[in-house]
């Protein structure tokens, strides 16, 4: 790989612009996609690889071409700088999420409690408007406080976020769905919310609950069937 | 974010190159059967013996590192084939019974 190509990939990463590195096999000629100067079929294959987030080798008239996906980072927006968030952030970072913690309450969202973590001190609706969750973003609300959770969930439901989770007991969650329904969200939309959040692994402590959330994030992202899990009827 | 960056093998390789190391990059281009690492998985190797990432569950990393040394010396890329139909696989041993192709290139 040439220094120029490496620099171009790094630049795309900095600009959060998804690119595909194409390598002709076995010769090793390399170029980036999308590129209008390349055949349309190749650009389409690159777009598919990016959408599916899967690198692969494809057959073309010019031989095999390996498409290496360099996607924009997965993001996790955590609303509520609470104890579970402190446990959740490092787990999520470890599996590759760029994490932002949203909490307007300064005493919660302190640098001391969240060293080296991106923090937004705006109200959750404003924070989510600024962060613009997309199909590679997960949103988890942890505050238990309708004043903070509801506006975040409202914005998350209006986005393409691939995962929306909300901490709270079944009763809390039912009440929450009632309030969101009043904001105009229909049942199909509300069904996107994972609540109670996380896989049912009988988690008790904050790190255990964080683990159950991260496990559910992975399961949703990878399309796991979870048929062996006895997730209690939600 | 150090752990996250450690997963980004290309960045690690780029940093090594920038520090003046001779670096080869190995990438899984195809994987069949029960091979544990999907296409796109990467491993970086330096002439000085540093290693980051993986292209299997650990069964072919040694052989890939050996091939990487050759690519660092010659500058020529290689497309390696590991699987039960390949004689070399008996030597190297893909215990999982999977098959992988690995592209090895030098960072120039």
Short mmCIF file of C-alpha atoms in Angstrom, two decimals:
data_model
loop_
_atom_site.label_atom_id
_atom_site.label_comp_id
_atom_site.label_asym_id
_atom_site.label_seq_id
_atom_site.Cartn_x
_atom_site.Cartn_y
_atom_site.Cartn_z
CA UNK A 1 0.00 0.00 0.00
CA UNK A 2 1.37 3.38 -0.97
CA UNK A 3 1.74 6.22 1.54
CA UNK A 4 -0.67 8.27 -0.61
CA UNK A 5 -3.40 5.64 -0.34
CA UNK A 6 -2.83 5.20 3.39
CA UNK A 7 -3.10 8.97 3.85
CA UNK A 8 -6.31 9.05 1.80
CA UNK A 9 -7.87 6.33 4.00
CA UNK A 10 -6.83 8.17 7.17
CA UNK A 11 -8.25 11.43 5.77
CA UNK A 12 -11.57 9.73 5.00
CA UNK A 13 -11.66 8.42 8.56
CA UNK A 14 -11.03 11.91 9.98
CA UNK A 15 -13.80 13.34 7.80
CA UNK A 16 -16.13 10.41 8.76
CA UNK A 17 -16.52 9.63 5.08
CA UNK A 18 -17.03 5.91 4.32
CA UNK A 19 -14.65 4.48 1.70
CA UNK A 20 -13.73 1.10 0.27
CA UNK A 21 -10.16 0.08 -0.52
CA UNK A 22 -10.22 -2.08 -3.66
CA UNK A 23 -7.31 -4.49 -4.26
CA UNK A 24 -6.88 -6.40 -7.52
CA UNK A 25 -5.93 -10.00 -6.71
CA UNK A 26 -3.39 -11.39 -6.86
CA UNK A 27 -1.44 -8.48 -8.43
CA UNK A 28 -2.18 -5.95 -5.71
CA UNK A 29 -3.12 -2.82 -7.67
CA UNK A 30 -5.16 -0.65 -5.28
CA UNK A 31 -7.59 2.25 -5.45
CA UNK A 32 -10.37 3.82 -3.39
CA UNK A 33 -14.10 3.66 -4.09
CA UNK A 34 -16.47 5.34 -4.70
CA UNK A 35 -14.79 6.80 -7.77
CA UNK A 36 -16.84 7.93 -10.78
CA UNK A 37 -13.87 7.09 -13.02
CA UNK A 38 -14.28 3.38 -12.14
CA UNK A 39 -16.92 1.03 -13.57
CA UNK A 40 -20.45 1.49 -12.19
CA UNK A 41 -20.64 -2.20 -11.19
CA UNK A 42 -17.57 -1.78 -9.01
CA UNK A 43 -18.98 1.33 -7.34
CA UNK A 44 -22.27 -0.48 -6.72
CA UNK A 45 -20.48 -3.44 -5.17
CA UNK A 46 -18.57 -1.03 -2.92
CA UNK A 47 -21.81 0.68 -1.87
CA UNK A 48 -23.33 -2.71 -0.98
CA UNK A 49 -20.24 -3.70 1.02
CA UNK A 50 -20.45 -0.42 2.96
CA UNK A 51 -24.16 -0.79 3.60
CA UNK A 52 -23.73 -4.35 4.84
CA UNK A 53 -20.49 -3.39 6.61
CA UNK A 54 -18.85 -6.50 5.15
CA UNK A 55 -15.55 -6.72 3.32
CA UNK A 56 -15.55 -9.30 0.53
CA UNK A 57 -13.91 -10.52 -2.67
CA UNK A 58 -15.94 -10.06 -5.86
CA UNK A 59 -15.45 -11.48 -9.37
CA UNK A 60 -15.15 -8.97 -12.20
CA UNK A 61 -14.19 -9.10 -15.87
CA UNK A 62 -10.72 -7.99 -14.79
CA UNK A 63 -10.37 -10.75 -12.18
CA UNK A 64 -10.97 -10.94 -8.44
CA UNK A 65 -11.18 -7.67 -6.53
CA UNK A 66 -11.05 -7.53 -2.75
CA UNK A 67 -13.20 -4.77 -1.24
CA UNK A 68 -12.07 -3.67 2.22
CA UNK A 69 -14.73 -1.64 4.02
CA UNK A 70 -13.64 1.46 5.93
CA UNK A 71 -16.94 2.55 7.42
CA UNK A 72 -17.67 5.50 9.67
CA UNK A 73 -17.46 4.56 13.34
CA UNK A 74 -20.42 3.07 15.16
CA UNK A 75 -21.74 5.58 17.68
CA UNK A 76 -23.46 5.18 21.00
CA UNK A 77 -25.33 8.07 22.59
CA UNK A 78 -25.87 7.47 26.30
CA UNK A 79 -28.43 9.75 27.93
CA UNK A 80 -27.83 9.96 31.66
CA UNK A 81 -24.35 10.17 33.19
CA UNK A 82 -25.38 7.68 35.86
CA UNK A 83 -23.56 4.78 37.51
CA UNK A 84 -24.58 2.29 34.78
CA UNK A 85 -23.24 4.73 32.17
CA UNK A 86 -19.86 4.68 33.89
CA UNK A 87 -19.78 0.92 33.39
CA UNK A 88 -21.34 1.00 29.92
CA UNK A 89 -18.96 3.50 28.30
CA UNK A 90 -15.75 1.42 28.54
CA UNK A 91 -17.56 -1.77 27.41
CA UNK A 92 -18.99 0.00 24.37
CA UNK A 93 -15.67 1.62 23.47
CA UNK A 94 -13.98 -1.74 23.64
CA UNK A 95 -16.29 -3.19 21.00
CA UNK A 96 -15.72 -0.21 18.73
CA UNK A 97 -18.37 2.41 19.53
CA UNK A 98 -17.52 6.10 19.67
CA UNK A 99 -19.49 7.13 22.76
CA UNK A 100 -21.09 10.45 23.70
CA UNK A 101 -22.67 10.86 27.14
CA UNK A 102 -25.52 13.37 27.32
CA UNK A 103 -26.54 14.88 30.65
CA UNK A 104 -27.30 18.54 31.44
CA UNK A 105 -26.73 17.86 35.14
CA UNK A 106 -23.11 18.93 35.66
CA UNK A 107 -22.69 17.01 38.90
CA UNK A 108 -23.41 13.77 37.03
CA UNK A 109 -21.58 14.53 33.80
CA UNK A 110 -18.28 15.49 35.41
CA UNK A 111 -14.86 14.82 33.93
CA UNK A 112 -13.99 13.07 37.14
CA UNK A 113 -16.78 10.52 36.68
CA UNK A 114 -16.18 10.24 32.92
CA UNK A 115 -12.48 10.83 32.20
CA UNK A 116 -11.66 11.11 28.47
CA UNK A 117 -15.31 10.67 27.45
CA UNK A 118 -17.12 13.03 25.07
CA UNK A 119 -19.83 14.74 27.11
CA UNK A 120 -22.73 16.90 25.94
CA UNK A 121 -24.32 19.08 28.64
CA UNK A 122 -27.24 20.12 26.45
CA UNK A 123 -30.81 18.98 27.00
CA UNK A 124 -31.22 15.57 25.38
CA UNK A 125 -33.48 16.77 22.52
CA UNK A 126 -31.02 19.51 21.60
CA UNK A 127 -28.08 17.15 22.03
CA UNK A 128 -29.66 14.57 19.72
CA UNK A 129 -30.57 17.23 17.16
CA UNK A 130 -26.89 18.15 17.09
CA UNK A 131 -25.56 14.58 17.09
CA UNK A 132 -27.96 13.44 14.31
CA UNK A 133 -28.25 9.71 15.05
CA UNK A 134 -28.01 7.62 11.85
CA UNK A 135 -28.25 3.93 10.94
CA UNK A 136 -24.86 3.33 12.59
CA UNK A 137 -25.93 4.94 15.87
CA UNK A 138 -27.41 3.43 19.04
CA UNK A 139 -29.23 5.50 21.65
CA UNK A 140 -29.64 4.35 25.25
CA UNK A 141 -31.47 6.35 27.92
CA UNK A 142 -30.54 5.65 31.53
CA UNK A 143 -31.83 8.58 33.59
CA UNK A 144 -35.23 7.16 34.69
CA UNK A 145 -36.36 10.78 34.56
CA UNK A 146 -39.09 11.49 31.97
CA UNK A 147 -37.87 15.09 31.67
CA UNK A 148 -34.58 13.78 30.28
CA UNK A 149 -35.44 10.36 28.80
CA UNK A 150 -38.62 11.30 26.91
CA UNK A 151 -37.18 14.05 24.70
CA UNK A 152 -34.22 11.80 23.88
CA UNK A 153 -36.48 8.88 22.95
CA UNK A 154 -38.71 11.18 20.90
CA UNK A 155 -35.71 12.31 18.83
CA UNK A 156 -34.27 8.79 18.62
CA UNK A 157 -37.57 7.44 17.27
CA UNK A 158 -37.54 10.14 14.59
CA UNK A 159 -34.05 9.01 13.53
CA UNK A 160 -32.71 5.88 11.80
CA UNK A 161 -30.86 4.76 14.94
CA UNK A 162 -30.37 0.98 14.66
CA UNK A 163 -30.87 0.46 18.38
CA UNK A 164 -32.91 2.37 20.94
CA UNK A 165 -32.89 1.17 24.54
CA UNK A 166 -34.40 2.61 27.68
CA UNK A 167 -33.71 1.63 31.27
CA UNK A 168 -36.70 1.12 33.54
CA UNK A 169 -38.96 -1.53 34.96
CA UNK A 170 -41.87 -2.91 32.96
CA UNK A 171 -44.24 -0.55 34.77
CA UNK A 172 -41.98 2.48 34.16
CA UNK A 173 -41.66 1.46 30.54
CA UNK A 174 -45.41 1.09 30.03
CA UNK A 175 -45.96 4.59 31.43
CA UNK A 176 -43.17 5.88 29.20
CA UNK A 177 -44.76 4.37 26.09
CA UNK A 178 -48.04 6.06 27.04
CA UNK A 179 -46.35 9.46 27.17
CA UNK A 180 -44.53 8.89 23.87
CA UNK A 181 -47.81 7.81 22.25
CA UNK A 182 -49.20 11.22 23.24
CA UNK A 183 -46.26 12.78 21.39
CA UNK A 184 -47.55 11.08 18.25
CA UNK A 185 -45.49 7.88 18.08
CA UNK A 186 -47.48 4.86 16.92
CA UNK A 187 -47.11 1.29 18.19
CA UNK A 188 -44.85 0.21 15.31
CA UNK A 189 -42.50 3.07 16.12
CA UNK A 190 -42.61 2.42 19.87
CA UNK A 191 -41.79 -1.25 19.29
CA UNK A 192 -38.29 -0.11 18.27
CA UNK A 193 -37.53 0.72 21.90
CA UNK A 194 -35.84 -2.09 23.81
CA UNK A 195 -37.38 -1.84 27.23
CA UNK A 196 -36.51 -3.03 29.75
CA UNK A 197 -33.11 -2.46 28.12
CA UNK A 198 -30.58 -5.27 27.70
CA UNK A 199 -30.64 -9.04 27.37
CA UNK A 200 -32.29 -10.84 30.25
CA UNK A 201 -29.22 -12.27 31.99
CA UNK A 202 -30.52 -11.55 35.50
CA UNK A 203 -28.10 -8.63 35.72
CA UNK A 204 -27.97 -6.98 39.14
CA UNK A 205 -24.93 -4.72 39.44
CA UNK A 206 -24.20 -1.69 37.25
CA UNK A 207 -21.45 -3.48 35.27
CA UNK A 208 -23.73 -6.50 34.78
CA UNK A 209 -26.54 -4.29 33.46
CA UNK A 210 -24.00 -2.53 31.20
CA UNK A 211 -22.91 -5.96 29.91
CA UNK A 212 -26.52 -6.94 29.15
CA UNK A 213 -26.98 -3.69 27.18
CA UNK A 214 -23.77 -4.16 25.20
CA UNK A 215 -24.72 -7.79 24.49
CA UNK A 216 -28.09 -6.65 23.15
CA UNK A 217 -26.37 -3.98 21.01
CA UNK A 218 -24.19 -6.64 19.42
CA UNK A 219 -27.15 -9.01 18.97
CA UNK A 220 -29.20 -6.35 17.17
CA UNK A 221 -26.30 -5.18 15.04
CA UNK A 222 -25.44 -8.74 13.96
CA UNK A 223 -29.04 -9.84 13.53
CA UNK A 224 -28.82 -12.60 16.14
CA UNK A 225 -31.93 -14.72 16.52
CA UNK A 226 -31.39 -15.17 20.28
CA UNK A 227 -33.64 -18.21 20.01
CA UNK A 228 -31.89 -19.84 22.96
CA UNK A 229 -32.56 -16.85 25.17
CA UNK A 230 -35.66 -16.72 27.27
CA UNK A 231 -36.20 -13.02 26.90
CA UNK A 232 -39.30 -12.55 29.01
CA UNK A 233 -42.27 -11.37 27.00
CA UNK A 234 -41.83 -7.64 26.69
CA UNK B 1 -9.78 4.79 23.44
CA UNK B 2 -6.57 2.79 23.38
CA UNK B 3 -8.35 -0.56 23.06
CA UNK B 4 -10.46 0.72 20.21
CA UNK B 5 -7.36 1.87 18.41
CA UNK B 6 -5.66 -1.46 19.00
CA UNK B 7 -8.49 -3.05 16.98
CA UNK B 8 -7.74 -0.65 14.14
CA UNK B 9 -4.82 -2.63 12.75
CA UNK B 10 -4.31 -0.33 9.77
CA UNK B 11 -3.73 2.63 12.10
CA UNK B 12 -1.27 0.62 14.15
CA UNK B 13 0.54 -0.36 10.94
CA UNK B 14 0.56 3.25 9.74
CA UNK B 15 2.02 4.41 13.05
CA UNK B 16 4.76 1.80 12.88
CA UNK B 17 5.56 2.82 9.29
CA UNK B 18 5.67 6.50 10.31
CA UNK B 19 8.12 5.56 13.07
CA UNK B 20 10.43 4.13 10.40
CA UNK B 21 9.60 0.41 10.76
CA UNK B 22 9.43 -1.97 7.79
CA UNK B 23 5.81 -3.11 7.82
CA UNK B 24 3.70 -5.74 6.06
CA UNK B 25 -0.07 -5.93 6.25
CA UNK B 26 -2.00 -9.21 5.96
CA UNK B 27 -5.73 -9.14 5.20
CA UNK B 28 -8.25 -12.00 5.04
CA UNK B 29 -9.82 -11.66 1.57
CA UNK B 30 -12.06 -14.73 1.70
CA UNK B 31 -13.13 -17.08 4.48
CA UNK B 32 -15.16 -20.27 4.25
CA UNK B 33 -16.56 -22.72 6.76
CA UNK B 34 -15.76 -22.32 10.40
CA UNK B 35 -12.78 -19.98 10.10
CA UNK B 36 -13.07 -17.62 13.04
CA UNK B 37 -12.10 -14.32 11.42
CA UNK B 38 -14.15 -12.84 8.56
CA UNK B 39 -12.93 -11.21 5.33
CA UNK B 40 -11.38 -7.87 6.18
CA UNK B 41 -9.62 -9.06 9.35
CA UNK B 42 -6.07 -7.78 9.44
CA UNK B 43 -2.71 -8.43 10.98
CA UNK B 44 0.32 -6.14 10.79
CA UNK B 45 3.89 -7.39 11.14
CA UNK B 46 7.18 -5.51 11.31
CA UNK B 47 10.65 -6.64 10.26
CA UNK B 48 11.66 -6.07 13.87
CA UNK B 49 9.13 -8.66 15.04
CA UNK B 50 6.14 -6.63 16.23
CA UNK B 51 2.67 -8.04 15.59
CA UNK B 52 -0.87 -6.66 15.90
CA UNK B 53 -4.30 -8.04 15.04
CA UNK B 54 -5.12 -11.51 13.71
CA UNK B 55 -6.24 -13.37 10.59
CA UNK B 56 -7.39 -16.58 12.29
CA UNK B 57 -7.87 -17.99 15.75
CA UNK B 58 -4.12 -18.21 16.03
CA UNK B 59 -3.42 -21.26 13.84
CA UNK B 60 -1.93 -19.54 10.77
CA UNK B 61 -0.48 -16.34 12.23
CA UNK B 62 3.01 -17.87 12.38
CA UNK B 63 2.98 -18.85 8.72
CA UNK B 64 1.53 -15.49 7.69
CA UNK B 65 4.23 -13.65 9.66
CA UNK B 66 6.85 -15.74 7.88
CA UNK B 67 5.35 -14.86 4.48
CA UNK B 68 5.16 -11.22 5.56
CA UNK B 69 8.93 -11.17 6.12
CA UNK B 70 9.40 -12.31 2.53
CA UNK B 71 7.08 -9.58 1.26
CA UNK B 72 8.95 -6.98 3.31
CA UNK B 73 12.23 -8.15 1.70
CA UNK B 74 11.01 -8.48 -1.90
CA UNK B 75 8.31 -5.80 -1.92
CA UNK B 76 6.04 -8.23 -3.81
CA UNK B 77 2.54 -8.93 -2.52
CA UNK B 78 1.40 -12.54 -1.98
CA UNK B 79 -2.01 -14.20 -1.95
CA UNK B 80 -1.84 -17.09 0.52
CA UNK B 81 -4.31 -19.95 0.54
CA UNK B 82 -4.94 -21.87 3.75
CA UNK B 83 -7.31 -24.79 3.83
CA UNK B 84 -7.61 -28.53 3.97
CA UNK B 85 -7.01 -28.89 0.23
CA UNK B 86 -3.71 -27.09 0.52
CA UNK B 87 -0.63 -29.10 1.43
CA UNK B 88 0.70 -26.24 3.46
CA UNK B 89 -2.44 -26.37 5.62
CA UNK B 90 -1.44 -29.78 6.93
CA UNK B 91 1.79 -28.25 8.08
CA UNK B 92 0.23 -25.10 9.47
CA UNK B 93 -2.95 -26.76 10.65
CA UNK B 94 -6.28 -25.01 10.41
CA UNK B 95 -7.67 -26.96 13.34
CA UNK B 96 -11.07 -25.36 12.84
CA UNK B 97 -11.44 -26.97 9.41
CA UNK B 98 -12.04 -23.60 7.79
CA UNK B 99 -10.44 -22.13 4.69
CA UNK B 100 -9.03 -18.65 4.27
CA UNK B 101 -7.21 -16.57 1.69
CA UNK B 102 -4.85 -13.95 3.01
CA UNK B 103 -3.39 -11.07 0.99
CA UNK B 104 0.01 -9.90 2.21
CA UNK B 105 1.36 -6.53 1.13
CA UNK B 106 4.13 -4.18 2.11
CA UNK B 107 3.49 -0.64 3.33
CA UNK B 108 5.80 1.36 1.07
#
